[in-house]
Amino acid sequence: MKSRQIVLGIAVLILGASAVGFLVTDGPRAALSPALGAIVSGVILYKLVRNPPAPTRWTRHRVMASAAILGISGLAVIVTLVWVLTVRPEWPIRIVAVIGILLVPTLGLWSVRMARAEDRAARLSGQEPSTE
């Protein structure tokens, strides 16, 4: 699926730019974490491009488990960002919180779309559902 490759590519770019920015402004110690994240994401992206995973069908159990985990974690992030929005008076932090609040449901809908596309591709290939 190209979606995973796109997301990892964007993550590598953002983490790489963050590492360079932290290196310039705060020094090598501040750039260490984003640089390691960029390296790990780059290795995963390389392996994903070299050996793409076969699409798997989504069983009822997998759908329910994913919905529970993503729903609870998304709700926790939104609640935290709303708290930040009400507590912090600085306007740049509030703008970032509003962007985050809008981004969480967008990413949730995008992940549902990606899962449906993977399930559709697995059904078209005639693959049986896994026993997860």
PDB file of C-alpha atoms in Angstrom:
ATOM      1  CA  MET A   1       0.000   0.000   0.000  1.00  0.00           C
ATOM      2  CA  LYS A   2       1.381   3.362  -1.009  1.00  0.00           C
ATOM      3  CA  SER A   3      -0.244   5.121   1.962  1.00  0.00           C
ATOM      4  CA  ARG A   4       2.193   3.623   4.462  1.00  0.00           C
ATOM      5  CA  GLN A   5       5.130   4.638   2.322  1.00  0.00           C
ATOM      6  CA  ILE A   6       3.822   8.185   2.013  1.00  0.00           C
ATOM      7  CA  VAL A   7       3.280   8.527   5.769  1.00  0.00           C
ATOM      8  CA  LEU A   8       6.737   7.178   6.573  1.00  0.00           C
ATOM      9  CA  GLY A   9       8.302   9.427   3.935  1.00  0.00           C
ATOM     10  CA  ILE A  10       6.629  12.472   5.461  1.00  0.00           C
ATOM     11  CA  ALA A  11       7.746  11.368   8.935  1.00  0.00           C
ATOM     12  CA  VAL A  12      11.348  11.014   7.733  1.00  0.00           C
ATOM     13  CA  LEU A  13      11.246  14.505   6.197  1.00  0.00           C
ATOM     14  CA  ILE A  14       9.709  16.149   9.280  1.00  0.00           C
ATOM     15  CA  LEU A  15      12.054  14.378  11.696  1.00  0.00           C
ATOM     16  CA  GLY A  16      15.067  15.165   9.519  1.00  0.00           C
ATOM     17  CA  ALA A  17      14.132  18.838   9.305  1.00  0.00           C
ATOM     18  CA  SER A  18      13.521  18.910  13.069  1.00  0.00           C
ATOM     19  CA  ALA A  19      16.914  17.348  13.706  1.00  0.00           C
ATOM     20  CA  VAL A  20      18.653  19.932  11.532  1.00  0.00           C
ATOM     21  CA  GLY A  21      16.707  22.768  13.163  1.00  0.00           C
ATOM     22  CA  PHE A  22      17.526  21.559  16.676  1.00  0.00           C
ATOM     23  CA  LEU A  23      21.154  21.034  15.690  1.00  0.00           C
ATOM     24  CA  VAL A  24      21.434  24.620  14.480  1.00  0.00           C
ATOM     25  CA  THR A  25      19.516  26.270  17.322  1.00  0.00           C
ATOM     26  CA  ASP A  26      20.180  24.115  20.402  1.00  0.00           C
ATOM     27  CA  GLY A  27      23.111  21.844  19.610  1.00  0.00           C
ATOM     28  CA  PRO A  28      23.705  18.146  18.968  1.00  0.00           C
ATOM     29  CA  ARG A  29      22.078  16.909  22.161  1.00  0.00           C
ATOM     30  CA  ALA A  30      18.712  18.416  21.198  1.00  0.00           C
ATOM     31  CA  ALA A  31      18.968  16.955  17.685  1.00  0.00           C
ATOM     32  CA  LEU A  32      19.616  13.406  18.889  1.00  0.00           C
ATOM     33  CA  SER A  33      16.008  12.249  19.376  1.00  0.00           C
ATOM     34  CA  PRO A  34      14.607  13.499  16.040  1.00  0.00           C
ATOM     35  CA  ALA A  35      17.691  12.194  14.233  1.00  0.00           C
ATOM     36  CA  LEU A  36      17.228   8.718  15.710  1.00  0.00           C
ATOM     37  CA  GLY A  37      13.521   8.851  14.838  1.00  0.00           C
ATOM     38  CA  ALA A  38      14.374   9.798  11.258  1.00  0.00           C
ATOM     39  CA  ILE A  39      16.855   6.927  11.011  1.00  0.00           C
ATOM     40  CA  VAL A  40      14.370   4.380  12.396  1.00  0.00           C
ATOM     41  CA  SER A  41      11.588   5.662  10.113  1.00  0.00           C
ATOM     42  CA  GLY A  42      13.963   5.584   7.152  1.00  0.00           C
ATOM     43  CA  VAL A  43      14.942   1.972   7.842  1.00  0.00           C
ATOM     44  CA  ILE A  44      11.275   0.958   8.154  1.00  0.00           C
ATOM     45  CA  LEU A  45      10.472   2.831   4.928  1.00  0.00           C
ATOM     46  CA  TYR A  46      13.335   1.083   3.130  1.00  0.00           C
ATOM     47  CA  LYS A  47      12.148  -2.346   4.292  1.00  0.00           C
ATOM     48  CA  LEU A  48       8.566  -1.507   3.365  1.00  0.00           C
ATOM     49  CA  VAL A  49       9.583  -0.452  -0.141  1.00  0.00           C
ATOM     50  CA  ARG A  50      11.843  -3.494  -0.661  1.00  0.00           C
ATOM     51  CA  ASN A  51       9.383  -6.064   0.745  1.00  0.00           C
ATOM     52  CA  PRO A  52       5.820  -4.723   0.612  1.00  0.00           C
ATOM     53  CA  PRO A  53       3.445  -6.639   2.891  1.00  0.00           C
ATOM     54  CA  ALA A  54       0.578  -8.563   1.370  1.00  0.00           C
ATOM     55  CA  PRO A  55      -2.836  -7.050   2.055  1.00  0.00           C
ATOM     56  CA  THR A  56      -4.741  -8.793   4.836  1.00  0.00           C
ATOM     57  CA  ARG A  57      -8.468  -9.046   5.342  1.00  0.00           C
ATOM     58  CA  TRP A  58      -9.915  -7.305   8.333  1.00  0.00           C
ATOM     59  CA  THR A  59     -11.762  -9.683  10.626  1.00  0.00           C
ATOM     60  CA  ARG A  60     -14.472  -8.504  12.992  1.00  0.00           C
ATOM     61  CA  HIS A  61     -12.114  -8.954  15.961  1.00  0.00           C
ATOM     62  CA  ARG A  62      -9.386  -6.854  14.325  1.00  0.00           C
ATOM     63  CA  VAL A  63     -11.857  -4.089  13.480  1.00  0.00           C
ATOM     64  CA  MET A  64     -13.201  -3.958  17.040  1.00  0.00           C
ATOM     65  CA  ALA A  65      -9.727  -3.989  18.609  1.00  0.00           C
ATOM     66  CA  SER A  66      -8.463  -1.266  16.276  1.00  0.00           C
ATOM     67  CA  ALA A  67     -11.540   0.876  16.867  1.00  0.00           C
ATOM     68  CA  ALA A  68     -11.204   0.536  20.634  1.00  0.00           C
ATOM     69  CA  ILE A  69      -7.498   1.389  20.698  1.00  0.00           C
ATOM     70  CA  LEU A  70      -7.646   4.210  18.155  1.00  0.00           C
ATOM     71  CA  GLY A  71     -10.892   5.610  19.574  1.00  0.00           C
ATOM     72  CA  ILE A  72      -9.674   5.757  23.154  1.00  0.00           C
ATOM     73  CA  SER A  73      -6.257   7.128  22.231  1.00  0.00           C
ATOM     74  CA  GLY A  74      -7.766   9.713  19.866  1.00  0.00           C
ATOM     75  CA  LEU A  75     -10.210  10.823  22.538  1.00  0.00           C
ATOM     76  CA  ALA A  76      -7.370  11.115  25.061  1.00  0.00           C
ATOM     77  CA  VAL A  77      -5.364  13.276  22.657  1.00  0.00           C
ATOM     78  CA  ILE A  78      -8.341  15.526  21.945  1.00  0.00           C
ATOM     79  CA  VAL A  79      -9.120  15.922  25.667  1.00  0.00           C
ATOM     80  CA  THR A  80      -5.481  16.793  26.346  1.00  0.00           C
ATOM     81  CA  LEU A  81      -5.408  19.340  23.533  1.00  0.00           C
ATOM     82  CA  VAL A  82      -8.657  20.933  24.728  1.00  0.00           C
ATOM     83  CA  TRP A  83      -7.118  21.184  28.202  1.00  0.00           C
ATOM     84  CA  VAL A  84      -4.014  22.831  26.700  1.00  0.00           C
ATOM     85  CA  LEU A  85      -6.286  25.168  24.759  1.00  0.00           C
ATOM     86  CA  THR A  86      -8.056  26.326  27.906  1.00  0.00           C
ATOM     87  CA  VAL A  87      -5.038  26.482  30.242  1.00  0.00           C
ATOM     88  CA  ARG A  88      -2.265  28.023  28.131  1.00  0.00           C
ATOM     89  CA  PRO A  89      -2.701  31.736  27.323  1.00  0.00           C
ATOM     90  CA  GLU A  90      -0.014  31.967  24.604  1.00  0.00           C
ATOM     91  CA  TRP A  91      -1.559  32.184  21.149  1.00  0.00           C
ATOM     92  CA  PRO A  92       1.033  30.040  19.277  1.00  0.00           C
ATOM     93  CA  ILE A  93       0.330  27.127  21.623  1.00  0.00           C
ATOM     94  CA  ARG A  94      -3.402  27.610  21.152  1.00  0.00           C
ATOM     95  CA  ILE A  95      -3.018  27.569  17.358  1.00  0.00           C
ATOM     96  CA  VAL A  96      -1.029  24.325  17.535  1.00  0.00           C
ATOM     97  CA  ALA A  97      -3.681  22.828  19.860  1.00  0.00           C
ATOM     98  CA  VAL A  98      -6.496  23.749  17.452  1.00  0.00           C
ATOM     99  CA  ILE A  99      -4.569  22.254  14.534  1.00  0.00           C
ATOM    100  CA  GLY A 100      -4.015  19.091  16.584  1.00  0.00           C
ATOM    101  CA  ILE A 101      -7.712  18.888  17.494  1.00  0.00           C
ATOM    102  CA  LEU A 102      -8.612  19.096  13.806  1.00  0.00           C
ATOM    103  CA  LEU A 103      -5.880  16.670  12.794  1.00  0.00           C
ATOM    104  CA  VAL A 104      -6.896  13.796  15.108  1.00  0.00           C
ATOM    105  CA  PRO A 105     -10.304  13.047  13.478  1.00  0.00           C
ATOM    106  CA  THR A 106      -8.771  13.579  10.050  1.00  0.00           C
ATOM    107  CA  LEU A 107      -6.117  10.951  10.749  1.00  0.00           C
ATOM    108  CA  GLY A 108      -8.786   8.643  12.174  1.00  0.00           C
ATOM    109  CA  LEU A 109     -10.866   8.875   9.010  1.00  0.00           C
ATOM    110  CA  TRP A 110      -7.762   8.416   6.891  1.00  0.00           C
ATOM    111  CA  SER A 111      -6.831   5.237   8.794  1.00  0.00           C
ATOM    112  CA  VAL A 112     -10.348   3.857   8.255  1.00  0.00           C
ATOM    113  CA  ARG A 113     -10.034   4.596   4.549  1.00  0.00           C
ATOM    114  CA  MET A 114      -6.645   2.874   4.430  1.00  0.00           C
ATOM    115  CA  ALA A 115      -7.985  -0.197   6.256  1.00  0.00           C
ATOM    116  CA  ARG A 116     -10.958  -0.468   3.905  1.00  0.00           C
ATOM    117  CA  ALA A 117      -8.652  -0.245   0.883  1.00  0.00           C
ATOM    118  CA  GLU A 118      -6.420  -2.968   2.324  1.00  0.00           C
ATOM    119  CA  ASP A 119      -9.430  -5.188   3.008  1.00  0.00           C
ATOM    120  CA  ARG A 120     -10.762  -4.592  -0.503  1.00  0.00           C
ATOM    121  CA  ALA A 121      -7.391  -5.482  -2.038  1.00  0.00           C
ATOM    122  CA  ALA A 122      -7.226  -8.662   0.052  1.00  0.00           C
ATOM    123  CA  ARG A 123     -10.756  -9.668  -0.993  1.00  0.00           C
ATOM    124  CA  LEU A 124      -9.926  -9.117  -4.660  1.00  0.00           C
ATOM    125  CA  SER A 125      -6.816 -11.276  -4.343  1.00  0.00           C
ATOM    126  CA  GLY A 126      -8.937 -14.061  -2.822  1.00  0.00           C
ATOM    127  CA  GLN A 127      -7.095 -14.189   0.468  1.00  0.00           C
ATOM    128  CA  GLU A 128      -8.835 -15.824   3.417  1.00  0.00           C
ATOM    129  CA  PRO A 129      -9.226 -13.836   6.643  1.00  0.00           C
ATOM    130  CA  SER A 130      -6.453 -14.326   9.161  1.00  0.00           C
ATOM    131  CA  THR A 131      -7.162 -15.894  12.545  1.00  0.00           C
ATOM    132  CA  GLU A 132      -6.031 -12.911  14.655  1.00  0.00           C
TER     133      GLU A 132
END
